[in-house]
Tab-separated table of C-alpha atoms in Angstrom:
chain	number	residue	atom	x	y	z
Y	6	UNK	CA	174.791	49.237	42.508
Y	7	UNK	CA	176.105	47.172	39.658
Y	8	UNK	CA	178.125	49.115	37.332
Y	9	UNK	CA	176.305	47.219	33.904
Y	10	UNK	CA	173.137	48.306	32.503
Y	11	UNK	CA	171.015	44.928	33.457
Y	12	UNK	CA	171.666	41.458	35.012
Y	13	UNK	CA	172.748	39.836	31.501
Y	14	UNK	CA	175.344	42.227	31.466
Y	15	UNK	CA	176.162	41.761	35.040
Y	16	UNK	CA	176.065	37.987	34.732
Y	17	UNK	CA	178.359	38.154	31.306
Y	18	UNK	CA	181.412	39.906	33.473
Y	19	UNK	CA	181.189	38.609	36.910
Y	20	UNK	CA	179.775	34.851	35.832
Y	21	UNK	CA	183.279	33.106	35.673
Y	22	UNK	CA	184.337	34.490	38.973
Y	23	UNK	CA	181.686	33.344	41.055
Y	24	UNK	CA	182.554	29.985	43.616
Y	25	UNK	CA	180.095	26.885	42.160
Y	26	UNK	CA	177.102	27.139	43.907
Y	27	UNK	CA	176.657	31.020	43.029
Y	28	UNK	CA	177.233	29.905	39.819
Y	29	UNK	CA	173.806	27.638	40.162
Y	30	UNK	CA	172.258	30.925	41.797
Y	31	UNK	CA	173.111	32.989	38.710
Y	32	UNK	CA	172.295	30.282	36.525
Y	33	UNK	CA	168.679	30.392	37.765
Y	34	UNK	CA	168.314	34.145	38.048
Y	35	UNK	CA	169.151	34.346	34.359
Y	36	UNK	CA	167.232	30.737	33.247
Y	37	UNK	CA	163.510	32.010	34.780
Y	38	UNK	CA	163.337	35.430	35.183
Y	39	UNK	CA	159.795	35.441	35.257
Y	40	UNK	CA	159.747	32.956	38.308
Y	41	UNK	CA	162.199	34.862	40.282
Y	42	UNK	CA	160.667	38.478	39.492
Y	43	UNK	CA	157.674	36.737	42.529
Y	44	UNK	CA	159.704	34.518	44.069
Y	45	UNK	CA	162.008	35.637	47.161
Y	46	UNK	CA	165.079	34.687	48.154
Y	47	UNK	CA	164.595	31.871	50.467
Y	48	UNK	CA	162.285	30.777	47.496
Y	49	UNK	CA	165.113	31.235	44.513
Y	50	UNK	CA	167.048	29.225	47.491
Y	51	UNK	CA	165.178	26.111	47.504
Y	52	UNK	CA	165.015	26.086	44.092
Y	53	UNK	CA	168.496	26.062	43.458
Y	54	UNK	CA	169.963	23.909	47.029
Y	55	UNK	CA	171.454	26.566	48.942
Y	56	UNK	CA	170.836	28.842	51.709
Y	57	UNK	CA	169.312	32.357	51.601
Y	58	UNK	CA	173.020	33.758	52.285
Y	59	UNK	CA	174.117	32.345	49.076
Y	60	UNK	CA	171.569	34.123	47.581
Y	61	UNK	CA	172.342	37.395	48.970
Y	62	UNK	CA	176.322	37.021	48.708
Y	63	UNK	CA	175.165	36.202	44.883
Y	64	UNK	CA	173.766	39.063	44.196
Y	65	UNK	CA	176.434	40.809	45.635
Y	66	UNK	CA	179.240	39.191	43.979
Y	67	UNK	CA	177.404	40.432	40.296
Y	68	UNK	CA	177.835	43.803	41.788
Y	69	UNK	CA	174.100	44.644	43.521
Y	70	UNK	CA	173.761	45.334	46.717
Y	71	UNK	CA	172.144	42.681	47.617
Y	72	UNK	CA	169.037	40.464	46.833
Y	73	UNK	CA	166.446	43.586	47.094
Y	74	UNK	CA	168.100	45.064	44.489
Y	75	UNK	CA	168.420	42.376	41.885
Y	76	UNK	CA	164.862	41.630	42.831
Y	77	UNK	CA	163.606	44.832	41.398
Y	78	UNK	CA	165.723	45.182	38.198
Y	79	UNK	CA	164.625	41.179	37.424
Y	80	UNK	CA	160.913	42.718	38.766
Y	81	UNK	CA	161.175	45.651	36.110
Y	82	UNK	CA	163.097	43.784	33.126
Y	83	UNK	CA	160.248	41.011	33.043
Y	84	UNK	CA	157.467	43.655	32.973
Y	85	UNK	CA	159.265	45.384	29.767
Y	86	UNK	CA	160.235	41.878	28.323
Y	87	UNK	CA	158.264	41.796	25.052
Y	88	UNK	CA	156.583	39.124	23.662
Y	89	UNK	CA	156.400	37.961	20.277
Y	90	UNK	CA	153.306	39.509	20.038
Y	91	UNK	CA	153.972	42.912	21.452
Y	92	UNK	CA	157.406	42.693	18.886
Y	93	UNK	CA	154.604	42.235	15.806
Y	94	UNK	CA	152.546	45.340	16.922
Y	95	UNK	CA	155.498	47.506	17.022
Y	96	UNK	CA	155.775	46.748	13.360
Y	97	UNK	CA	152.978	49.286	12.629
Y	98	UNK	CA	155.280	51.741	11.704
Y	99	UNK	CA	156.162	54.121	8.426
Y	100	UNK	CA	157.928	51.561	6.353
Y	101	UNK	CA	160.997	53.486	5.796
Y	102	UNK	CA	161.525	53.771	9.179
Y	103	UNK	CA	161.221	50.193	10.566
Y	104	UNK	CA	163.344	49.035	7.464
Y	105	UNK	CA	166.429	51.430	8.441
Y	106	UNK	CA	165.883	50.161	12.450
Y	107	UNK	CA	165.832	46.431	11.290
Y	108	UNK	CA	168.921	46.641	9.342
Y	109	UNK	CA	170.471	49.227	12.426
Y	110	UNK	CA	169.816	46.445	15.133
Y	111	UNK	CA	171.277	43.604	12.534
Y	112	UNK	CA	174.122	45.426	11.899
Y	113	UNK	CA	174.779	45.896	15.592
Y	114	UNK	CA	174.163	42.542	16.342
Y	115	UNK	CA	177.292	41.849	14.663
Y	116	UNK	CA	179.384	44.439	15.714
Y	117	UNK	CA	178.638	43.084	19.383
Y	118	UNK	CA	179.389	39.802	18.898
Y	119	UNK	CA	182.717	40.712	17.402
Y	120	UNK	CA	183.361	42.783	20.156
Y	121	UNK	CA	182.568	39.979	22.643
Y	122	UNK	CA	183.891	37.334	20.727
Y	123	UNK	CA	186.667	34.985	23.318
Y	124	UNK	CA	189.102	34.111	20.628
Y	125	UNK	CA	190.795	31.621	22.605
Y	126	UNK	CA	187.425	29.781	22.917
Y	127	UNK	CA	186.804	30.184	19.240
Y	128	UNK	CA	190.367	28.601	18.449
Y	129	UNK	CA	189.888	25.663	20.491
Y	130	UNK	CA	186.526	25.234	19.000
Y	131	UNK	CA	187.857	25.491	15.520
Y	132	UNK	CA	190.996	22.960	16.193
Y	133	UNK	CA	188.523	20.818	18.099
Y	134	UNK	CA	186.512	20.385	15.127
Y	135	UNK	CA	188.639	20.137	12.066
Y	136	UNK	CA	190.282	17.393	14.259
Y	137	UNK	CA	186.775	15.570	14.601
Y	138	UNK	CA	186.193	12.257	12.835
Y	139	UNK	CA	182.780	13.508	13.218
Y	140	UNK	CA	180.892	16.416	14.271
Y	141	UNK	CA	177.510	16.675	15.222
Y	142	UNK	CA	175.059	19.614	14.914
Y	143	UNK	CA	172.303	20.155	17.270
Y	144	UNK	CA	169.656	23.017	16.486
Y	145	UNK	CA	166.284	23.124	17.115
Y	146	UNK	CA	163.733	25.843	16.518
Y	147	UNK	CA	164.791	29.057	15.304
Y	148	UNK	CA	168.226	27.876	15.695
Y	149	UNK	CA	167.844	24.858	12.722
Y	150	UNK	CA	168.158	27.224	10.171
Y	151	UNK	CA	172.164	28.384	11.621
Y	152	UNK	CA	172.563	24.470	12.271
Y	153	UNK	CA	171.804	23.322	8.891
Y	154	UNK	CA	174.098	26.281	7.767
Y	155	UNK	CA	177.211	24.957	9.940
Y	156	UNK	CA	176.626	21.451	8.808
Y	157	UNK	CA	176.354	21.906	5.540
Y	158	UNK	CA	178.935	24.362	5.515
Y	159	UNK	CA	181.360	21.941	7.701
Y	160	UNK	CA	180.284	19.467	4.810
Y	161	UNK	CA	181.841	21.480	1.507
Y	162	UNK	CA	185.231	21.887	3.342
Y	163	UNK	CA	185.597	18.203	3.831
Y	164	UNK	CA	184.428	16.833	7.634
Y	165	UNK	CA	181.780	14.315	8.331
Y	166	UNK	CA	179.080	16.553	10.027
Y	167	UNK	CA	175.116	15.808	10.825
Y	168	UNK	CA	172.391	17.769	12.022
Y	169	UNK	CA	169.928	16.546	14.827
Y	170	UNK	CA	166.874	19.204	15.301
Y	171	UNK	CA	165.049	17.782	18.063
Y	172	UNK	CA	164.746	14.339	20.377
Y	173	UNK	CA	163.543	12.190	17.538
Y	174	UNK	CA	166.682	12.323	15.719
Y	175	UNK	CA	169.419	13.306	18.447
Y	176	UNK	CA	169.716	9.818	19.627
Y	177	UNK	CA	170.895	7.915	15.916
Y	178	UNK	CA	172.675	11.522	15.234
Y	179	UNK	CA	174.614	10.838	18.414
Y	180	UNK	CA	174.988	7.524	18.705
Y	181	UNK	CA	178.281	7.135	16.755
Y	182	UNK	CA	179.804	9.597	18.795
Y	183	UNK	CA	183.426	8.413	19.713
Y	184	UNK	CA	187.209	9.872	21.329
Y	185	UNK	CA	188.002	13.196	19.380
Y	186	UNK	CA	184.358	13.705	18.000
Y	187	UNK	CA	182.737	16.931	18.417
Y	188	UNK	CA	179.218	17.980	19.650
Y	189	UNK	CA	178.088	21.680	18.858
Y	190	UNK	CA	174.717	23.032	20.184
Y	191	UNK	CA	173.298	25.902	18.803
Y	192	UNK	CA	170.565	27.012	21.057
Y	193	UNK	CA	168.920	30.586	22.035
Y	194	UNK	CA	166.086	32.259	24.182
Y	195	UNK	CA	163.682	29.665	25.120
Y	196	UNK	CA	166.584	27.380	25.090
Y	197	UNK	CA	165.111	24.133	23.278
Y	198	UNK	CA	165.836	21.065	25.814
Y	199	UNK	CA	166.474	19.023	23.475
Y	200	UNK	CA	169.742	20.665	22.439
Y	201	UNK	CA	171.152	20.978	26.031
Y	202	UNK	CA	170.513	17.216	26.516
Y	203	UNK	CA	172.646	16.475	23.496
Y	204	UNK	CA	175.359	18.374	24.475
Y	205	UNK	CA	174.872	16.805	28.085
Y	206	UNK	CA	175.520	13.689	26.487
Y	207	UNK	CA	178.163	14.570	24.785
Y	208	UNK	CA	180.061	15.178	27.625
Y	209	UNK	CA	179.523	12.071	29.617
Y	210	UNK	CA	181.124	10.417	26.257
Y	211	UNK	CA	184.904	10.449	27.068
Y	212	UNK	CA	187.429	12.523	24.586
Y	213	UNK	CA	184.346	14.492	23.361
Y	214	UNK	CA	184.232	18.195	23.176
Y	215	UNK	CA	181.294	19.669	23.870
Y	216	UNK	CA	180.587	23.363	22.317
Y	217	UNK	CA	177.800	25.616	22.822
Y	218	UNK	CA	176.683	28.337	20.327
Y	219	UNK	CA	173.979	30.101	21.985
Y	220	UNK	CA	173.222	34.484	23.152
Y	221	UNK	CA	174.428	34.174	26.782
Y	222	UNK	CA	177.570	33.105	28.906
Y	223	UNK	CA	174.798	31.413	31.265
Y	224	UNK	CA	172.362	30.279	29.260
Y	225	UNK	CA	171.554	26.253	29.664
Y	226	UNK	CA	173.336	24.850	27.079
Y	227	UNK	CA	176.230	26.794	28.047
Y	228	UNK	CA	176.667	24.783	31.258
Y	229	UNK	CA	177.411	21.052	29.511
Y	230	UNK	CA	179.808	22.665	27.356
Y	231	UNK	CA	184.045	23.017	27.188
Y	232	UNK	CA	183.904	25.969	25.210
Y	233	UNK	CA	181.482	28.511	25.084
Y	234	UNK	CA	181.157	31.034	22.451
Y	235	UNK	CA	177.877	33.817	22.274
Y	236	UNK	CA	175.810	36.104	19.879
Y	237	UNK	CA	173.992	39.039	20.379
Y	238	UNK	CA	170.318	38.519	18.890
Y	239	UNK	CA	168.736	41.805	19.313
Y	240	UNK	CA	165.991	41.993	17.212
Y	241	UNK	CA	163.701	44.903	16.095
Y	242	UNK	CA	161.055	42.400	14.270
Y	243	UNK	CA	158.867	39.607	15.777
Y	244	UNK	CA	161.922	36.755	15.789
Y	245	UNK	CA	165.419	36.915	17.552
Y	246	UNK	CA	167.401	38.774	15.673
Y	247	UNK	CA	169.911	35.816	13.705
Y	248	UNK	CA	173.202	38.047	11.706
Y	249	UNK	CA	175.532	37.820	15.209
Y	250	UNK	CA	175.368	33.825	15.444
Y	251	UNK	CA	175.282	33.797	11.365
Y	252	UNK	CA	178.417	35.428	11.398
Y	253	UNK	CA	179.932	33.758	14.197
Y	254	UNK	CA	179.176	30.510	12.202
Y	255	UNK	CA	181.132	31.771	9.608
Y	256	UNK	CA	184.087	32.708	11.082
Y	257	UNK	CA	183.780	29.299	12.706
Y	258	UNK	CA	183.641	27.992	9.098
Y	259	UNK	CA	186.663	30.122	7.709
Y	260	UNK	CA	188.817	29.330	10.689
Y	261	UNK	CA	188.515	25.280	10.084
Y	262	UNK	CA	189.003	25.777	6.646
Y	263	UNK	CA	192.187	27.465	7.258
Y	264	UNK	CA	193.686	24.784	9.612
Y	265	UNK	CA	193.464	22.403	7.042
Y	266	UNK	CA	193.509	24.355	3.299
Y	267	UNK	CA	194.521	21.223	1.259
Y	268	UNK	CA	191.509	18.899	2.870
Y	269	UNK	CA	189.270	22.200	2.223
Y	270	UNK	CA	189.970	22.517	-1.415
Y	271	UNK	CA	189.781	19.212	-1.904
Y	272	UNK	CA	186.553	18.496	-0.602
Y	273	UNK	CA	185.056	21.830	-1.799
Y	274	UNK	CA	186.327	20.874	-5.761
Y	275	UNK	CA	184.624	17.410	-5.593
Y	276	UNK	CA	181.119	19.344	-4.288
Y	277	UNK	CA	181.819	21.872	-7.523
Y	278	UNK	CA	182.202	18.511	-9.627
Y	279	UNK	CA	179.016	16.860	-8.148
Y	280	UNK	CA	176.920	19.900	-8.369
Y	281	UNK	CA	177.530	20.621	-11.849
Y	282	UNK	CA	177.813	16.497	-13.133
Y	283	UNK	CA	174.267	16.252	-11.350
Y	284	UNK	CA	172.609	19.209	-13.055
Y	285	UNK	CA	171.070	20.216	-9.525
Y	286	UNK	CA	171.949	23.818	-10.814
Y	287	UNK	CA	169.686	26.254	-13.120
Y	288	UNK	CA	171.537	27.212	-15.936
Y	289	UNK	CA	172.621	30.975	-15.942
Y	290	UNK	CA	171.747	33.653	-18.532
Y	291	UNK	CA	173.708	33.844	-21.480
Y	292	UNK	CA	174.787	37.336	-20.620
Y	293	UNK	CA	175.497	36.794	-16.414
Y	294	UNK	CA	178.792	38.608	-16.076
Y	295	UNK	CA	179.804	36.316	-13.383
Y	296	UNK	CA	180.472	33.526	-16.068
C-alpha cells in the first residue's frame, strides 16, 4: 500500500525514479484516468507499448501492490471526480460559508505550491529567460488569462515576450524562435493540445529551453519540457482554482527582474512614460492619498 493519499501524490514522489518506459505507464495512468478506471492491464499495456509486467512492476514502483490495487483507487477517484457541473451545485450553500471555503482553498493553493516549489528548476527557468532574445507564451483556455499575465508582465521589465493561445496563432508566435530563446507553456487539467505541441516544438529547435507551467509533475506538457515547475489548483467553485500558478508567475516575474535590475528599471520607467504621455490612464481623484 502506497504511503500517499492518491496516485497524483504517488506519481509526484516516485515519478522521477521510475526506468523510461514506466515512466510512459505512469504517464498514461495519470493522462486518462477515466479510460484506465475499465481498462485492465494488458489493455493500459497496449496502449502504452509494453508488456503487462511493466504494468504491474509500475504500479509497484509508485508504491501499490500491484496493478489490482491502483486499479481500484483510479476505479474510486474517477467515480468522486467532479464535474464542472456537480462543482456549480455545490455552490448552493449559506453565502458566508462558501465565501470563507473559497478563500480557505485559495489560500492553500498557495501555501502548497510554495511548499512544492523545486527551486533549482525555478532558477534555471528564471536565468533561462532573462537570457532569452525572445520568449514565447503559450496558454490556452483557462490558462490565457496567467499567460497574458506572464507576458505582459515579462514585457514591463524589459524582454521581448508574445503570447500564442491556441493553433491559429502558435505557428507565427513560434516561428522566430532561435538559439537561447525560450518557450513557456502554461497548461492545466484538460491539458489544451495545443500548448503541449508548442512546447514540443520548441524542443526540436536547437538551444531552446522548453518550460512547462502546469498542476502536475506528469501532466502532458510536462513531458516536452527541460524544466518543470507545478501549482496546486484546488478549487472550491466551478473553475480550477488559479492563486498557486498566479503566484508562481510572480515569483517567476520577481526573480528575472532581479537578475537583471538595471534592464528592469529601465524598461519599466519607459512603460510609466508611455502610459502617462498616452493618456491610456483615468485621472485619479483629487483627494486619492496614493498621489
Amino acid at each position: 500500500m502506497t504511503s500517499a493519499r492518491t496516485l497524483a501524490e504517488a506519481l509526484g514522489l516516485n515519478f522521477a525514479n521510475l526506468p523510461p518506459k514506466q515512466q510512459v505507464v505512469a504517464q498514461f495512468l495519470a493522462r486518462d484516468p477515466a479510460f484506465v478506471a475499465f481498462a485492465s492491464a494488458a489493455e493500459v499495456a497496449r496502449h502504452t507499448g509494453v508488456d503487462t509486467a511493466t504494468v504491474v512492476r509500475t504500479c509497484q514502483n509508485l508504491g501499490y501492490d500491484g496493478w489490482r490495487e491502483l486499479h481500484q483507487e483510479v476505479k474510486r477517484n474517477v467515480n468522486q471526480r467532479r464535474t464542472f457541473a456537480d462543482r456549480v451545485a455545490t455552490l448552493e450553500t449559506p453565502a458566508e460559508q462558501l465565501t470563507e471555503r473559497v478563500f480557505e482553498v485559495a489560500a492553500n493553493n498557495v501555501t502548497a505550491t510554495l511548499q512544492n516549489l523545486d527551486h533549482e528548476a525555478l532558477e534555471s527557468a528564471a536565468r533561462a529567460v532573462s537570457g532569452a532574445n525572445l520568449v514565447v507564451v503559450a496558454a490556452g483556455g483557462v490558462s490565457s488569462g496567467p499567460g497574458q499575465y506572464l507576458a505582459s508582465s515579462l514585457q514591463i521589465i524589459g524582454l521581448r515576450a508574445v503570447l500564442t493561445t491556441g493553433a491559429g496563432d502558435a505557428a507565427p508566435g513560434i516561428a522566430p524562435v532561435r538559439d537561447g530563446d525560450v518557450v513557456i507553456g502554461i497548461s492545466m487539467w484538460r491539458y489544451l493540445k495545443a500548448t503541449v505541441q508548442t512546447l514540443e516544438h520548441a524542443l526540436r529547435t536547437d538551444g531552446v529551453t522548453a518550460v512547462a507551467i502546469t498542476d502536475s509533475p506528469v501532466a502532458p506538457a510536462a513531458v516536452p519540457a527541460d524544466h518543470i515547475l507545478t501549482a496546486q489548483t484546488e478549487t472550491a467553485g466551478p473553475r480550477l482554482g488559479l492563486t498557486g500558478i498566479m503566484a508562481l508567475l510572480e515569483v517567476l516575474v520577481a526573480r528575472v527582474a532581479l537578475l537583471d535590475p538595471e534592464r528592469s528599471r529601465r524598461a519599466s520607467r519607459a512603460a510609466d512614460e508611455l502610459y502617462f504621455a498616452d493618456n491610456v490612464l483615468a485621472p485619479p481623484k483629487e483627494d486619492d492619498e496614493r498621489l
